[in-house]
Amino acid sequence: MFRSVILAAAGSSRAERLVQSVPLSRSIVSRFVAGTGSDDALRVTRELVADGLAVTLDYLGEDTTTPAGAEAARDEYLRLLDGLAASELTPAAEVSVKLSALGQAFDEKLAEEHARLICAKASEAGTTVTLDMEDHTTTDSTLEMLARLRTDFPTVGVALQSYLRRTEADCRELATPGSRIRLCKGAYAEPESVAYQSRLDVDKSYVRCMNILMAGDGYPMIASHDPRIVTIAEDRSKWFDRGVDEFEFQMLYGVRPEEQLRLAREGYTVRVYVPYGTQWYGYLMRRLAERPANVAFFARALRSRS
Ligand SMILES: Cc1cc2nc3c(=O)[nH]c(=O)nc-3n(C[C@H](O)[C@H](O)[C@H](O)COP(=O)(O)OP(=O)(O)OC[C@H]3O[C@@H](n4cnc5c(N)ncnc54)[C@H](O)[C@@H]3O)c2cc1C
């Protein structure tokens, strides 16, 4: 109930105007977002890499509705990749891309052309791209685009969401040599017809999907802050005889930073998902929906400003 109310607000432009009109403390947004520009993204990446962490950078913005908006998102990624290469932050840092930011909703062909240019630039910069997964109406289109992109750029990765009933089958299909799959629980409000609704069912599905990926031939990327999932992943990696360089953990910037460092000290690759840009609203609301404690933190900060 709580989660669906917050996720409904995430999609409401009225709620967005309201939240953005409040003089938000910089510390609220900056806890989860690196900053507004690529300089901030590069600075945070440098700090994380110096701490022994890997990074994936997300230029915030989704559901682009105009060709000009899609082009602007593409150009920002191209500039960012130039910046990463010039700062010698590749291959430790890669980029995460939402196809909806590149125009997927109104012109799939255009989104694919933009994604292809970003993949080419990433490859030139010595790194790669992971496609974020958005709501279930985009899953087929995203996986079809992934398959076409992989013919030229085999290291392109994709996120799969364990809350979707279809994901076990997708994991089976995609657990092929070299295939980089980010397994997450899923962050959107989805109907029962396509998605498990209870936390328990989503978690059980996560473990089934993880087993398929760990047993398969691809490169699993375990994206979760859940201590039980992390422990099970460590266990399964031993069970399936995967070395520390044959899978990785991923967590969001600002979430369980101590655990990120602990895992890195244990020798695991830990990749931090670092968002930046001015369009932080949808991203921040999804983080609030995941954890009531974040809402309390947010409310306290708002009160302390008023
Ligand atoms: C790297 C990365 C990439 C992602 N990419 C996508 C994507 O492409 N598409 C998509 O739909 N979703 C994506 N997500 C979001 C994901 O789907 C989940 O919504 C999000 O990660 C919350 O699920 P969880 O597994 O972390 O644990 P939850 O089920 O939210 O929480 C389980 C437990 O984890 C611990 N925990 C969780 N959050 C915190 C916190 N803030 N502080 C301390 N402990 C905490 C608590 O013990 C909690 O009980 C991504 C997540 C990550 C980490």
mmCIF file of N, CA and C and ligand atoms in Angstrom, residues 3 31-32 56 96 98 130-135 158-163 182-188 199 202-203 206 222-229 249-257 271-273 286-287 289-291 293-294, ligand 1:
data_model
loop_
_atom_site.group_PDB
_atom_site.id
_atom_site.type_symbol
_atom_site.label_atom_id
_atom_site.label_comp_id
_atom_site.label_asym_id
_atom_site.label_seq_id
_atom_site.Cartn_x
_atom_site.Cartn_y
_atom_site.Cartn_z
ATOM 1 N N ARG A 3 4.041 1.405 -0.648
ATOM 2 C CA ARG A 3 4.888 1.408 -1.845
ATOM 3 C C ARG A 3 4.097 1.894 -3.054
ATOM 4 N N ARG A 31 22.427 12.514 -1.068
ATOM 5 C CA ARG A 31 22.689 11.204 -0.469
ATOM 6 C C ARG A 31 22.585 10.098 -1.540
ATOM 7 N N PHE A 32 21.680 10.293 -2.506
ATOM 8 C CA PHE A 32 21.438 9.254 -3.514
ATOM 9 C C PHE A 32 21.903 9.630 -4.915
ATOM 10 N N THR A 56 28.832 2.190 -12.155
ATOM 11 C CA THR A 56 28.057 2.358 -13.379
ATOM 12 C C THR A 56 27.305 3.679 -13.244
ATOM 13 N N SER A 96 25.048 3.051 -17.397
ATOM 14 C CA SER A 96 23.719 2.420 -17.420
ATOM 15 C C SER A 96 22.795 3.344 -18.196
ATOM 16 N N LYS A 98 18.822 4.074 -19.759
ATOM 17 C CA LYS A 98 17.386 3.782 -19.853
ATOM 18 C C LYS A 98 16.958 4.069 -21.289
ATOM 19 N N THR A 130 25.222 -1.022 -19.749
ATOM 20 C CA THR A 130 24.157 -1.925 -19.287
ATOM 21 C C THR A 130 22.823 -1.224 -19.499
ATOM 22 N N LEU A 131 21.871 -1.946 -20.074
ATOM 23 C CA LEU A 131 20.535 -1.376 -20.275
ATOM 24 C C LEU A 131 19.725 -1.577 -19.001
ATOM 25 N N ASP A 132 19.242 -0.493 -18.430
ATOM 26 C CA ASP A 132 18.327 -0.605 -17.293
ATOM 27 C C ASP A 132 17.034 -1.231 -17.788
ATOM 28 N N MET A 133 16.279 -1.851 -16.873
ATOM 29 C CA MET A 133 14.958 -2.363 -17.264
ATOM 30 C C MET A 133 13.908 -1.479 -16.607
ATOM 31 N N GLU A 134 12.903 -1.093 -17.404
ATOM 32 C CA GLU A 134 11.860 -0.206 -16.875
ATOM 33 C C GLU A 134 10.559 -0.993 -16.705
ATOM 34 N N ASP A 135 9.409 -0.360 -16.854
ATOM 35 C CA ASP A 135 8.181 -1.095 -16.538
ATOM 36 C C ASP A 135 7.921 -2.204 -17.561
ATOM 37 N N VAL A 158 22.201 -6.234 -19.439
ATOM 38 C CA VAL A 158 20.802 -5.822 -19.249
ATOM 39 C C VAL A 158 20.368 -6.163 -17.833
ATOM 40 N N ALA A 159 19.417 -5.390 -17.318
ATOM 41 C CA ALA A 159 18.838 -5.702 -16.005
ATOM 42 C C ALA A 159 17.589 -6.571 -16.199
ATOM 43 N N LEU A 160 17.421 -7.563 -15.317
ATOM 44 C CA LEU A 160 16.182 -8.351 -15.274
ATOM 45 C C LEU A 160 15.610 -8.218 -13.872
ATOM 46 N N GLN A 161 14.277 -8.267 -13.778
ATOM 47 C CA GLN A 161 13.602 -7.985 -12.500
ATOM 48 C C GLN A 161 12.909 -9.241 -11.977
ATOM 49 N N SER A 162 13.291 -9.654 -10.759
ATOM 50 C CA SER A 162 12.747 -10.924 -10.249
ATOM 51 C C SER A 162 11.260 -10.832 -9.928
ATOM 52 N N TYR A 163 10.693 -9.599 -9.802
ATOM 53 C CA TYR A 163 9.265 -9.551 -9.521
ATOM 54 C C TYR A 163 8.421 -9.955 -10.733
ATOM 55 N N ARG A 182 22.239 -8.163 -15.016
ATOM 56 C CA ARG A 182 22.045 -7.561 -13.688
ATOM 57 C C ARG A 182 20.695 -8.035 -13.156
ATOM 58 N N LEU A 183 20.744 -8.794 -12.059
ATOM 59 C CA LEU A 183 19.493 -9.271 -11.470
ATOM 60 C C LEU A 183 19.089 -8.341 -10.325
ATOM 61 N N CYS A 184 17.897 -7.739 -10.456
ATOM 62 C CA CYS A 184 17.382 -6.892 -9.376
ATOM 63 C C CYS A 184 15.956 -7.355 -9.050
ATOM 64 N N LYS A 185 15.385 -6.801 -7.990
ATOM 65 C CA LYS A 185 14.015 -7.220 -7.637
ATOM 66 C C LYS A 185 12.986 -6.520 -8.520
ATOM 67 N N GLY A 186 13.248 -5.253 -8.866
ATOM 68 C CA GLY A 186 12.307 -4.490 -9.700
ATOM 69 C C GLY A 186 11.724 -3.332 -8.911
ATOM 70 N N ALA A 187 11.606 -2.172 -9.564
ATOM 71 C CA ALA A 187 11.301 -0.937 -8.834
ATOM 72 C C ALA A 187 10.003 -0.253 -9.263
ATOM 73 N N TYR A 188 9.210 -0.883 -10.135
ATOM 74 C CA TYR A 188 8.010 -0.200 -10.642
ATOM 75 C C TYR A 188 6.755 -0.837 -10.049
ATOM 76 N N ARG A 199 6.540 -9.558 -1.009
ATOM 77 C CA ARG A 199 8.005 -9.520 -0.902
ATOM 78 C C ARG A 199 8.585 -10.931 -0.926
ATOM 79 N N VAL A 202 8.674 -12.335 -4.383
ATOM 80 C CA VAL A 202 9.714 -11.655 -5.188
ATOM 81 C C VAL A 202 11.096 -12.180 -4.781
ATOM 82 N N ASP A 203 11.296 -12.350 -3.473
ATOM 83 C CA ASP A 203 12.591 -12.839 -2.975
ATOM 84 C C ASP A 203 12.845 -14.283 -3.415
ATOM 85 N N TYR A 206 13.801 -14.239 -6.855
ATOM 86 C CA TYR A 206 15.186 -13.738 -6.995
ATOM 87 C C TYR A 206 16.165 -14.908 -6.843
ATOM 88 N N ILE A 222 24.737 -9.233 -9.256
ATOM 89 C CA ILE A 222 23.750 -9.381 -8.192
ATOM 90 C C ILE A 222 23.465 -7.998 -7.616
ATOM 91 N N ALA A 223 22.367 -7.389 -8.060
ATOM 92 C CA ALA A 223 22.042 -6.011 -7.669
ATOM 93 C C ALA A 223 20.997 -6.038 -6.564
ATOM 94 N N SER A 224 21.467 -5.971 -5.333
ATOM 95 C CA SER A 224 20.542 -5.982 -4.197
ATOM 96 C C SER A 224 21.276 -5.497 -2.948
ATOM 97 N N HIS A 225 20.502 -4.848 -2.047
ATOM 98 C CA HIS A 225 21.075 -4.459 -0.748
ATOM 99 C C HIS A 225 20.643 -5.421 0.333
ATOM 100 N N ASP A 226 19.884 -6.416 -0.060
ATOM 101 C CA ASP A 226 19.272 -7.335 0.900
ATOM 102 C C ASP A 226 20.347 -8.254 1.486
ATOM 103 N N PRO A 227 20.584 -8.173 2.810
ATOM 104 C CA PRO A 227 21.653 -8.987 3.402
ATOM 105 C C PRO A 227 21.481 -10.480 3.129
ATOM 106 N N ARG A 228 20.197 -10.945 3.094
ATOM 107 C CA ARG A 228 20.006 -12.384 2.847
ATOM 108 C C ARG A 228 20.404 -12.751 1.422
ATOM 109 N N ILE A 229 20.068 -11.863 0.476
ATOM 110 C CA ILE A 229 20.422 -12.126 -0.930
ATOM 111 C C ILE A 229 21.948 -12.133 -1.091
ATOM 112 N N PHE A 249 28.764 -7.962 -7.342
ATOM 113 C CA PHE A 249 27.673 -7.349 -6.597
ATOM 114 C C PHE A 249 27.465 -5.937 -7.119
ATOM 115 N N GLN A 250 26.222 -5.470 -7.044
ATOM 116 C CA GLN A 250 25.946 -4.078 -7.401
ATOM 117 C C GLN A 250 25.013 -3.477 -6.351
ATOM 118 N N MET A 251 25.294 -2.246 -5.976
ATOM 119 C CA MET A 251 24.410 -1.523 -5.036
ATOM 120 C C MET A 251 24.291 -0.077 -5.492
ATOM 121 N N LEU A 252 23.275 0.597 -4.983
ATOM 122 C CA LEU A 252 23.041 1.989 -5.367
ATOM 123 C C LEU A 252 23.909 2.931 -4.544
ATOM 124 N N TYR A 253 24.283 4.024 -5.161
ATOM 125 C CA TYR A 253 25.047 5.073 -4.484
ATOM 126 C C TYR A 253 24.261 5.553 -3.255
ATOM 127 N N GLY A 254 24.917 5.578 -2.115
ATOM 128 C CA GLY A 254 24.271 6.060 -0.894
ATOM 129 C C GLY A 254 23.556 4.993 -0.098
ATOM 130 N N VAL A 255 23.455 3.787 -0.630
ATOM 131 C CA VAL A 255 22.753 2.720 0.092
ATOM 132 C C VAL A 255 23.768 1.674 0.566
ATOM 133 N N ARG A 256 23.811 1.456 1.862
ATOM 134 C CA ARG A 256 24.715 0.505 2.509
ATOM 135 C C ARG A 256 26.186 0.675 2.066
ATOM 136 N N PRO A 257 26.696 1.909 2.135
ATOM 137 C CA PRO A 257 28.080 2.126 1.680
ATOM 138 C C PRO A 257 29.116 1.293 2.441
ATOM 139 N N ARG A 271 30.026 -3.019 -7.764
ATOM 140 C CA ARG A 271 29.792 -1.882 -8.659
ATOM 141 C C ARG A 271 28.703 -0.992 -8.059
ATOM 142 N N VAL A 272 29.003 0.284 -7.956
ATOM 143 C CA VAL A 272 28.050 1.233 -7.383
ATOM 144 C C VAL A 272 27.336 1.956 -8.525
ATOM 145 N N TYR A 273 26.022 1.944 -8.471
ATOM 146 C CA TYR A 273 25.193 2.598 -9.491
ATOM 147 C C TYR A 273 25.053 4.061 -9.081
ATOM 148 N N ARG A 286 11.415 6.342 -6.298
ATOM 149 C CA ARG A 286 11.515 4.880 -6.261
ATOM 150 C C ARG A 286 12.356 4.434 -5.059
ATOM 151 N N ARG A 287 13.378 5.209 -4.713
ATOM 152 C CA ARG A 287 14.198 4.859 -3.528
ATOM 153 C C ARG A 287 13.365 4.997 -2.258
ATOM 154 N N ALA A 289 10.134 4.625 -2.049
ATOM 155 C CA ALA A 289 9.142 3.542 -2.024
ATOM 156 C C ALA A 289 9.743 2.252 -1.486
ATOM 157 N N GLU A 290 11.057 2.089 -1.684
ATOM 158 C CA GLU A 290 11.688 0.834 -1.270
ATOM 159 C C GLU A 290 11.855 0.739 0.229
ATOM 160 N N ARG A 291 11.897 1.879 0.892
ATOM 161 C CA ARG A 291 12.302 1.820 2.295
ATOM 162 C C ARG A 291 11.651 2.945 3.095
ATOM 163 N N ALA A 293 12.101 3.865 5.965
ATOM 164 C CA ALA A 293 13.079 4.648 6.737
ATOM 165 C C ALA A 293 13.586 5.825 5.910
ATOM 166 N N ASN A 294 13.659 5.654 4.588
ATOM 167 C CA ASN A 294 14.104 6.762 3.737
ATOM 168 C C ASN A 294 13.092 7.895 3.758
HETATM 169 C C1 LIG B 1 22.769 -1.537 -9.049
HETATM 170 C C2 LIG B 1 21.273 -1.543 -9.119
HETATM 171 C C3 LIG B 1 20.667 -1.367 -10.335
HETATM 172 C C4 LIG B 1 19.273 -1.397 -10.423
HETATM 173 N N1 LIG B 1 18.682 -1.327 -11.659
HETATM 174 C C5 LIG B 1 17.346 -1.464 -11.751
HETATM 175 C C6 LIG B 1 16.707 -1.551 -13.019
HETATM 176 O O1 LIG B 1 17.337 -1.469 -14.082
HETATM 177 N N2 LIG B 1 15.352 -1.691 -13.033
HETATM 178 C C7 LIG B 1 14.617 -1.795 -11.888
HETATM 179 O O2 LIG B 1 13.388 -1.950 -11.959
HETATM 180 N N3 LIG B 1 15.209 -1.720 -10.674
HETATM 181 C C8 LIG B 1 16.537 -1.555 -10.585
HETATM 182 N N4 LIG B 1 17.120 -1.516 -9.334
HETATM 183 C C9 LIG B 1 16.281 -1.374 -8.112
HETATM 184 C C10 LIG B 1 15.856 -2.730 -7.591
HETATM 185 O O3 LIG B 1 14.953 -3.317 -8.489
HETATM 186 C C11 LIG B 1 15.188 -2.609 -6.216
HETATM 187 O O4 LIG B 1 14.075 -1.785 -6.315
HETATM 188 C C12 LIG B 1 16.091 -2.069 -5.136
HETATM 189 O O5 LIG B 1 17.407 -2.491 -5.278
HETATM 190 C C13 LIG B 1 15.575 -2.514 -3.758
HETATM 191 O O6 LIG B 1 15.631 -3.902 -3.636
HETATM 192 P P1 LIG B 1 16.727 -4.651 -2.713
HETATM 193 O O7 LIG B 1 17.041 -5.952 -3.378
HETATM 194 O O8 LIG B 1 17.889 -3.768 -2.555
HETATM 195 O O9 LIG B 1 16.063 -4.924 -1.340
HETATM 196 P P2 LIG B 1 14.660 -4.573 -0.642
HETATM 197 O O10 LIG B 1 13.716 -5.710 -0.889
HETATM 198 O O11 LIG B 1 14.208 -3.184 -0.975
HETATM 199 O O12 LIG B 1 15.133 -4.602 0.862
HETATM 200 C C14 LIG B 1 15.553 -5.820 1.463
HETATM 201 C C15 LIG B 1 16.480 -5.533 2.613
HETATM 202 O O13 LIG B 1 17.679 -4.890 2.134
HETATM 203 C C16 LIG B 1 18.145 -3.955 3.102
HETATM 204 N N5 LIG B 1 18.061 -2.589 2.547
HETATM 205 C C17 LIG B 1 17.372 -2.196 1.465
HETATM 206 N N6 LIG B 1 17.522 -0.870 1.265
HETATM 207 C C18 LIG B 1 18.296 -0.425 2.261
HETATM 208 C C19 LIG B 1 18.799 0.854 2.641
HETATM 209 N N7 LIG B 1 18.463 1.962 1.952
HETATM 210 N N8 LIG B 1 19.579 0.954 3.731
HETATM 211 C C20 LIG B 1 19.892 -0.140 4.450
HETATM 212 N N9 LIG B 1 19.434 -1.382 4.154
HETATM 213 C C21 LIG B 1 18.656 -1.528 3.090
HETATM 214 C C22 LIG B 1 17.206 -4.063 4.292
HETATM 215 O O14 LIG B 1 17.724 -5.025 5.168
HETATM 216 C C23 LIG B 1 15.921 -4.575 3.637
HETATM 217 O O15 LIG B 1 15.065 -5.234 4.539
HETATM 218 C C24 LIG B 1 18.505 -1.546 -9.233
HETATM 219 C C25 LIG B 1 19.128 -1.745 -8.009
HETATM 220 C C26 LIG B 1 20.502 -1.758 -7.933
HETATM 221 C C27 LIG B 1 21.135 -2.018 -6.617
#
